[in-house]
CSV table of C-alpha atoms in Angstrom, one decimal:
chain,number,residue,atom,x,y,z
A,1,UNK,CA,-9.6,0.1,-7.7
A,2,UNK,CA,-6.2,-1.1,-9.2
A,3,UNK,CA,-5.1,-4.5,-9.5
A,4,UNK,CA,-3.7,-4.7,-6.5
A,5,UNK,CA,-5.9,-2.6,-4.2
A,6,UNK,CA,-8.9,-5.1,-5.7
A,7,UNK,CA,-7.1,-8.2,-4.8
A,8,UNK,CA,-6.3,-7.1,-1.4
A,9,UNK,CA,-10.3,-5.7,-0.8
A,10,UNK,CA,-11.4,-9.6,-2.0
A,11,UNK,CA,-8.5,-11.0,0.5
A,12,UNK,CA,-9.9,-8.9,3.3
A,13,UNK,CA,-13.8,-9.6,2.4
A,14,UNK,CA,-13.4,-12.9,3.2
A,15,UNK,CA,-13.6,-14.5,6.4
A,16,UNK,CA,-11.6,-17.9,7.8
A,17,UNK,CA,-14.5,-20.0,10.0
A,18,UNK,CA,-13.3,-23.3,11.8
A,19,UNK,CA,-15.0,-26.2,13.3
A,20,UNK,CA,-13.2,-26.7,16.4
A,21,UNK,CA,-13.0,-30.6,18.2
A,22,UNK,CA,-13.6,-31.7,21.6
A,23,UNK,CA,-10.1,-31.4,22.0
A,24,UNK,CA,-9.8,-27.9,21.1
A,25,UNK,CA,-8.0,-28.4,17.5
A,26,UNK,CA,-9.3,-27.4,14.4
A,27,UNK,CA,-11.4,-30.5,12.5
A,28,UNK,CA,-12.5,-28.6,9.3
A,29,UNK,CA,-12.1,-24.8,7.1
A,30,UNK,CA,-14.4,-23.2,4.9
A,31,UNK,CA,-14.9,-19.1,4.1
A,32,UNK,CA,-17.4,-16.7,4.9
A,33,UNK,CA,-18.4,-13.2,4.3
A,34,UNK,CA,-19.8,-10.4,7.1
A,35,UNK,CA,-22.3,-7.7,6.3
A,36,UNK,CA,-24.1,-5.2,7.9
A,37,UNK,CA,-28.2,-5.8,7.7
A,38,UNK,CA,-31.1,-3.8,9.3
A,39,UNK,CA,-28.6,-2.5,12.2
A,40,UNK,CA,-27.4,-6.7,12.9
A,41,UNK,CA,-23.7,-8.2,11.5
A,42,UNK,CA,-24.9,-11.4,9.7
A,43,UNK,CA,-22.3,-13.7,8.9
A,44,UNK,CA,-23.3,-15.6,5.3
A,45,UNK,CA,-21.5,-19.3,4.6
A,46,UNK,CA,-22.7,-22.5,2.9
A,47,UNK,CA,-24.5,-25.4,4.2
A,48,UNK,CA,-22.1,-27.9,2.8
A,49,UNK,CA,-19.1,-26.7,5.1
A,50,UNK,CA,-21.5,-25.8,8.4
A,51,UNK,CA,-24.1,-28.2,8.2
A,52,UNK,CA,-22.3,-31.3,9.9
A,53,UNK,CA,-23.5,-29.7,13.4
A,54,UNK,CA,-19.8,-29.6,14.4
A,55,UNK,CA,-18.5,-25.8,16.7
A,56,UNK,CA,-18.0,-23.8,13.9
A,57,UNK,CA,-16.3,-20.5,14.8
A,58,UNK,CA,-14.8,-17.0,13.1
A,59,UNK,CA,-10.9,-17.0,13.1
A,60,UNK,CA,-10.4,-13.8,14.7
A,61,UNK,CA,-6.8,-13.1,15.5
A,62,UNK,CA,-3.4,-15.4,16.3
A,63,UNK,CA,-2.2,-14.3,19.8
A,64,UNK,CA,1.6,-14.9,20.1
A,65,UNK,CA,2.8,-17.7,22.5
A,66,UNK,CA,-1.2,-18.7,22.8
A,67,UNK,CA,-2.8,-19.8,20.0
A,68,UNK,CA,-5.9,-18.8,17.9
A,69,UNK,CA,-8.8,-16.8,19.4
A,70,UNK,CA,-11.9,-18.2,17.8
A,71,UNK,CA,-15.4,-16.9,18.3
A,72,UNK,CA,-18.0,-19.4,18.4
A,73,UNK,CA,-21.0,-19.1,15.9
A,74,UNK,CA,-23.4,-20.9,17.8
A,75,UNK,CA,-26.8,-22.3,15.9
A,76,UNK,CA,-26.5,-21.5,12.3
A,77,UNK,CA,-29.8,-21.3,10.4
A,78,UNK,CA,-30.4,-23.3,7.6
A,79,UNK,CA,-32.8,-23.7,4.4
A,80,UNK,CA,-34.0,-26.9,3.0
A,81,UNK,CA,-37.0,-26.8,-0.2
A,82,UNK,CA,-39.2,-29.3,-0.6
A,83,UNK,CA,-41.2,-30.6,-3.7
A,84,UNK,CA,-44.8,-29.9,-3.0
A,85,UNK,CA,-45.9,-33.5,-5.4
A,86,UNK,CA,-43.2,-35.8,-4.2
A,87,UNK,CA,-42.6,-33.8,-0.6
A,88,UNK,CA,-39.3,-34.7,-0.7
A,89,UNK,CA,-36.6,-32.0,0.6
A,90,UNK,CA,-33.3,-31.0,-0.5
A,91,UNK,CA,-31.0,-28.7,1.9
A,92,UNK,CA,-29.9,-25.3,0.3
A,93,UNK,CA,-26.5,-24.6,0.0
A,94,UNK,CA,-26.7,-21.6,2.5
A,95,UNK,CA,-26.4,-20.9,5.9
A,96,UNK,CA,-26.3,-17.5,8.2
A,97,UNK,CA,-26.0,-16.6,11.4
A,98,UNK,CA,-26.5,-13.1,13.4
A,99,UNK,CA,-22.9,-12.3,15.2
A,100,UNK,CA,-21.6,-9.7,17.8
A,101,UNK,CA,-21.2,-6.3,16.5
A,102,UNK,CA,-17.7,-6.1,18.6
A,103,UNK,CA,-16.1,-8.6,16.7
A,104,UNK,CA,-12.9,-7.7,14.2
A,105,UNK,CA,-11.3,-10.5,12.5
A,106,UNK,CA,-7.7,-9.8,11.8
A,107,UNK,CA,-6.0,-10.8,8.4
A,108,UNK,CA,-2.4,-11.8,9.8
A,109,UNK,CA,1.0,-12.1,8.0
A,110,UNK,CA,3.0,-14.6,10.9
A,111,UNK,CA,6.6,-15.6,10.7
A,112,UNK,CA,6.6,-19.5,10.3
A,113,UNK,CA,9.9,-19.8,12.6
A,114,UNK,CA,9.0,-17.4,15.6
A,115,UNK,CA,5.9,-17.4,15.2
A,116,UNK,CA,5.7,-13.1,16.0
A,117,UNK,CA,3.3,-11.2,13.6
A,118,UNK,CA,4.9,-9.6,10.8
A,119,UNK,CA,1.8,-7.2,9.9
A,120,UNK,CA,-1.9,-7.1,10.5
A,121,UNK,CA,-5.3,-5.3,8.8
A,122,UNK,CA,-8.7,-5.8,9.7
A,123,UNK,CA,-10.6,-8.1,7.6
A,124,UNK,CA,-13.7,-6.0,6.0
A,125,UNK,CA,-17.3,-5.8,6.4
A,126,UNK,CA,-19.1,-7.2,2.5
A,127,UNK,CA,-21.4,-4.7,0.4
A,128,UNK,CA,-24.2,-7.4,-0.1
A,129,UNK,CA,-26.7,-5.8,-2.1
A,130,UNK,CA,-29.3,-8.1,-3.0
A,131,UNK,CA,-30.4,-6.7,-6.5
A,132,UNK,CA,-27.2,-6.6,-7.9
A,133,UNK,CA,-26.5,-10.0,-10.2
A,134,UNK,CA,-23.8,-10.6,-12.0
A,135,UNK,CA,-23.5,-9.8,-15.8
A,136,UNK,CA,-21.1,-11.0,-18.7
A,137,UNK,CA,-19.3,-7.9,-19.1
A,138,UNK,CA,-17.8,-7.8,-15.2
A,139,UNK,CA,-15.1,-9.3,-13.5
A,140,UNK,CA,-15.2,-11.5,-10.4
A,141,UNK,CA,-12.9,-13.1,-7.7
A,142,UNK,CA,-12.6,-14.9,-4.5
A,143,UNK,CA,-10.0,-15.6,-1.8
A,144,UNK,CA,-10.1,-18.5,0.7
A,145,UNK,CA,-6.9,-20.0,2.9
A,146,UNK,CA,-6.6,-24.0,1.2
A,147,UNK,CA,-4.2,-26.7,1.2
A,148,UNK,CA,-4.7,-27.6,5.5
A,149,UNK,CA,-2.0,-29.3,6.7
A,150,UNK,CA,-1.1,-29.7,10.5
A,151,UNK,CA,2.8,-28.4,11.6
A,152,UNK,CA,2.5,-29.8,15.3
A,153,UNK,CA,-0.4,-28.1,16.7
A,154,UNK,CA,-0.3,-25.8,14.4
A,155,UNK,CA,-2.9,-26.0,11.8
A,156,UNK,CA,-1.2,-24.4,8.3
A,157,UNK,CA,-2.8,-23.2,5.4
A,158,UNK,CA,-1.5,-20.9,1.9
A,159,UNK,CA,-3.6,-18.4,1.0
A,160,UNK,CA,-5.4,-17.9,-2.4
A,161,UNK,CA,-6.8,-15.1,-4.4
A,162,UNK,CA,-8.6,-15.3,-7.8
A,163,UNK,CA,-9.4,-12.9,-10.1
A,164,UNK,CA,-10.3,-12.6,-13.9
A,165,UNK,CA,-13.3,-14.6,-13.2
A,166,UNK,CA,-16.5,-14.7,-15.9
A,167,UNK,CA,-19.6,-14.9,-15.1
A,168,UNK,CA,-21.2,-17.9,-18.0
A,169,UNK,CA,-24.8,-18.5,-17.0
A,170,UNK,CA,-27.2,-20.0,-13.9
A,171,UNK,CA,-27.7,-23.8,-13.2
A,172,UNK,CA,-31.1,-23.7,-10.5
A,173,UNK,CA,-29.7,-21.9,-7.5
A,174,UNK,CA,-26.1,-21.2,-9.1
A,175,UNK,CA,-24.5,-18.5,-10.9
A,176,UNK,CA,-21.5,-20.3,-13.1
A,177,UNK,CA,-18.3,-18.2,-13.6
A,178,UNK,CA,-15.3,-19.4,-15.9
A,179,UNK,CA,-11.7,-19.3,-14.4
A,180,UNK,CA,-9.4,-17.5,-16.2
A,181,UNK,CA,-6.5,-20.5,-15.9
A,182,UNK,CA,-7.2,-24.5,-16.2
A,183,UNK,CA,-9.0,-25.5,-13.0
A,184,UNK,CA,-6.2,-26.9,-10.9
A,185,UNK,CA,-8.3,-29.4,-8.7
A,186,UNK,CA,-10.9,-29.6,-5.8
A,187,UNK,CA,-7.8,-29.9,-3.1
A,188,UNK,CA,-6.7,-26.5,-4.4
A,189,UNK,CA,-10.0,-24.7,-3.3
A,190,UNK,CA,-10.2,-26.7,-0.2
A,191,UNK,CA,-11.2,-23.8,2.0
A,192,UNK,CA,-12.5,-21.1,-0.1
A,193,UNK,CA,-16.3,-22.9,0.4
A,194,UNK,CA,-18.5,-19.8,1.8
A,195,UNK,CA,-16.2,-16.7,0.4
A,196,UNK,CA,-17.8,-14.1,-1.5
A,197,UNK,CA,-17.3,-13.7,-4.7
A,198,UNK,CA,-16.9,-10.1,-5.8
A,199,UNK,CA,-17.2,-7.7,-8.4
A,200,UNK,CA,-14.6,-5.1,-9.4
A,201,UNK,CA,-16.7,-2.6,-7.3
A,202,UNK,CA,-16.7,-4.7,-4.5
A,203,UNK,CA,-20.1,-6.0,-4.6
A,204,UNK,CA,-20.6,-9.6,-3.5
A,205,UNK,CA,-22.9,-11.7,-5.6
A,206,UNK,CA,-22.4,-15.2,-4.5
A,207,UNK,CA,-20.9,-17.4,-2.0
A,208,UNK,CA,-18.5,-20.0,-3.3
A,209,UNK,CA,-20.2,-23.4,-3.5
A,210,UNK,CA,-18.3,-26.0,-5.7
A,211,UNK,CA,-16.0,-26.4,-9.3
A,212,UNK,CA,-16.0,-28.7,-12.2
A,213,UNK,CA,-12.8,-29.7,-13.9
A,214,UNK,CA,-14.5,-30.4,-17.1
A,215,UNK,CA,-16.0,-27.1,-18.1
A,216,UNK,CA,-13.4,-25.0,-15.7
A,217,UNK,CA,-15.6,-23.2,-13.9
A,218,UNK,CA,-16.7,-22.7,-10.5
A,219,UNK,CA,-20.7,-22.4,-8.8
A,220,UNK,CA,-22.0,-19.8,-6.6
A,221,UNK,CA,-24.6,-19.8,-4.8
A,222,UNK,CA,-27.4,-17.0,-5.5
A,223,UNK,CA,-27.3,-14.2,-2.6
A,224,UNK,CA,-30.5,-12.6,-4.1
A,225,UNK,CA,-32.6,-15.4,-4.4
A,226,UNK,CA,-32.2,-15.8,-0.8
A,227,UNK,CA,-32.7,-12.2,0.6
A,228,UNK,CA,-36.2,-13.6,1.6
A,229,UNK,CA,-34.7,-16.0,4.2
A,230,UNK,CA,-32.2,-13.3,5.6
A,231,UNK,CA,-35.9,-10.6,5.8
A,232,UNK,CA,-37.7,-13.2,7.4
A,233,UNK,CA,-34.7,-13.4,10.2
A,234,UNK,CA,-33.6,-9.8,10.6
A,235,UNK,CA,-35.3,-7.7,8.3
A,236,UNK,CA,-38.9,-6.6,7.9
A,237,UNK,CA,-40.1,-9.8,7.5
A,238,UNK,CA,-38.8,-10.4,10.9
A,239,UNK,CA,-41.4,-7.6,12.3
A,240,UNK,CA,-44.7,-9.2,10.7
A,241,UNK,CA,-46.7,-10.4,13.6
């Protein structure tokens, strides 16, 4: 892939999710990525963004002169590990959940004034291949729609896409990757929680997790070192009786 056709394949790999209020308005944004496991489409986000037990739902499509068509998640799963001397628990920055196979999440470009759709492409399906981690010598970006500010009822976002990123070492559950540019501040990765971060052949490694200023980097969380939990759900695991 060029430039330009690998930016677009990360912008497409990742998936807008919203936690939707009582009232029907959006209350919170994060990312998340879709793969194909064991004949199921498994939808892979963090526990930091999903874990407050609000409606969190896919972003689907915008329908003209009706709003946003979101698809409900329903009951996320959710890891926690424990210290077996101390039995205290921390939760796992990871969450997953099984979706319907019919569902096609739309990456929109939408006039701001009239509201009509400019242009549309389906948003992709992830190549998640758990024993693929990242090395020193690749490349690796992310996309995420930040900055939420409310226009009415209309929640507005920009969207972001990073590339040039290198990957610097693991911290416990974390793979660390450099940005290529001074890191900006949180409030400008507000909403990129949950996307895949990607190799220059596509492959996702890690879901986004968190930055630090200081050493300009960002954390993602390990995809292989969980594969266990997404076996034990849908895989082979799943079959053990």
């Amino acid at each position: 892939m060029n430039q330009a056709q690998l930016e677009e394949y990360i912008t497409l790999s990742s998936i807008p999710i919203r936690s939707i209020g009582s009232d029907g308005m959006p209350t919170g944004i994060a990312s998340a990525c879709i793969f194909n496991y064991e004949g199921k489409r498994v939808l892979l986000t963090v526990h930091h963004a999903t874990g407050d037990m609000a409606d969190w739902g896919i972003q689907v499509k915008y329908v003209p002169n009706k709003g946003t068509a979101i698809q409900s998640l329903g009951n996320m799963n959710f890891l926690k590990s424990f210290n077996i001397s101390t039995n205290i628990g921390k939760d796992i920055d990871f969450s997953y959940v099984e979706i319907p196979a019919d569902i096609e999440p739309l990456s929109q470009h939408i006039c701001p004034k009239t509201g009509n759709i400019i242009s549309e492409k389906k948003r992709l399906d992830s190549k998640v291949d758990f024993d693929i981690t990242p090395n020193t010598a690749e490349s690796y970006g992310f996309s995420g729609q930040v900055m939420p500010a409310f226009s009415g009822l209309a929640l507005m976002t920009e969207l972001r896409t990073y590339t040039g990123l290198k990957y610097v070492g693991d911290e416990e559950d974390y793979y660390i990757f450099e940005l290529p540019f001074q890191h900006p501040g949180h409030e400008h990765f507000q909403g990129c929680s949950g996307a895949p971060i990607i190799d220059t052949k596509g492959n996702v490694v890690a879901l986004v997790c968190k930055g630090d200023i200081p050493s300009n980097t960002v954390y993602g969380i390990s995809l292989k070192r969980y594969q266990i939990a997404i076996d034990a759900t849908y895989g082979p695991l799943s079959r053990i009786t």
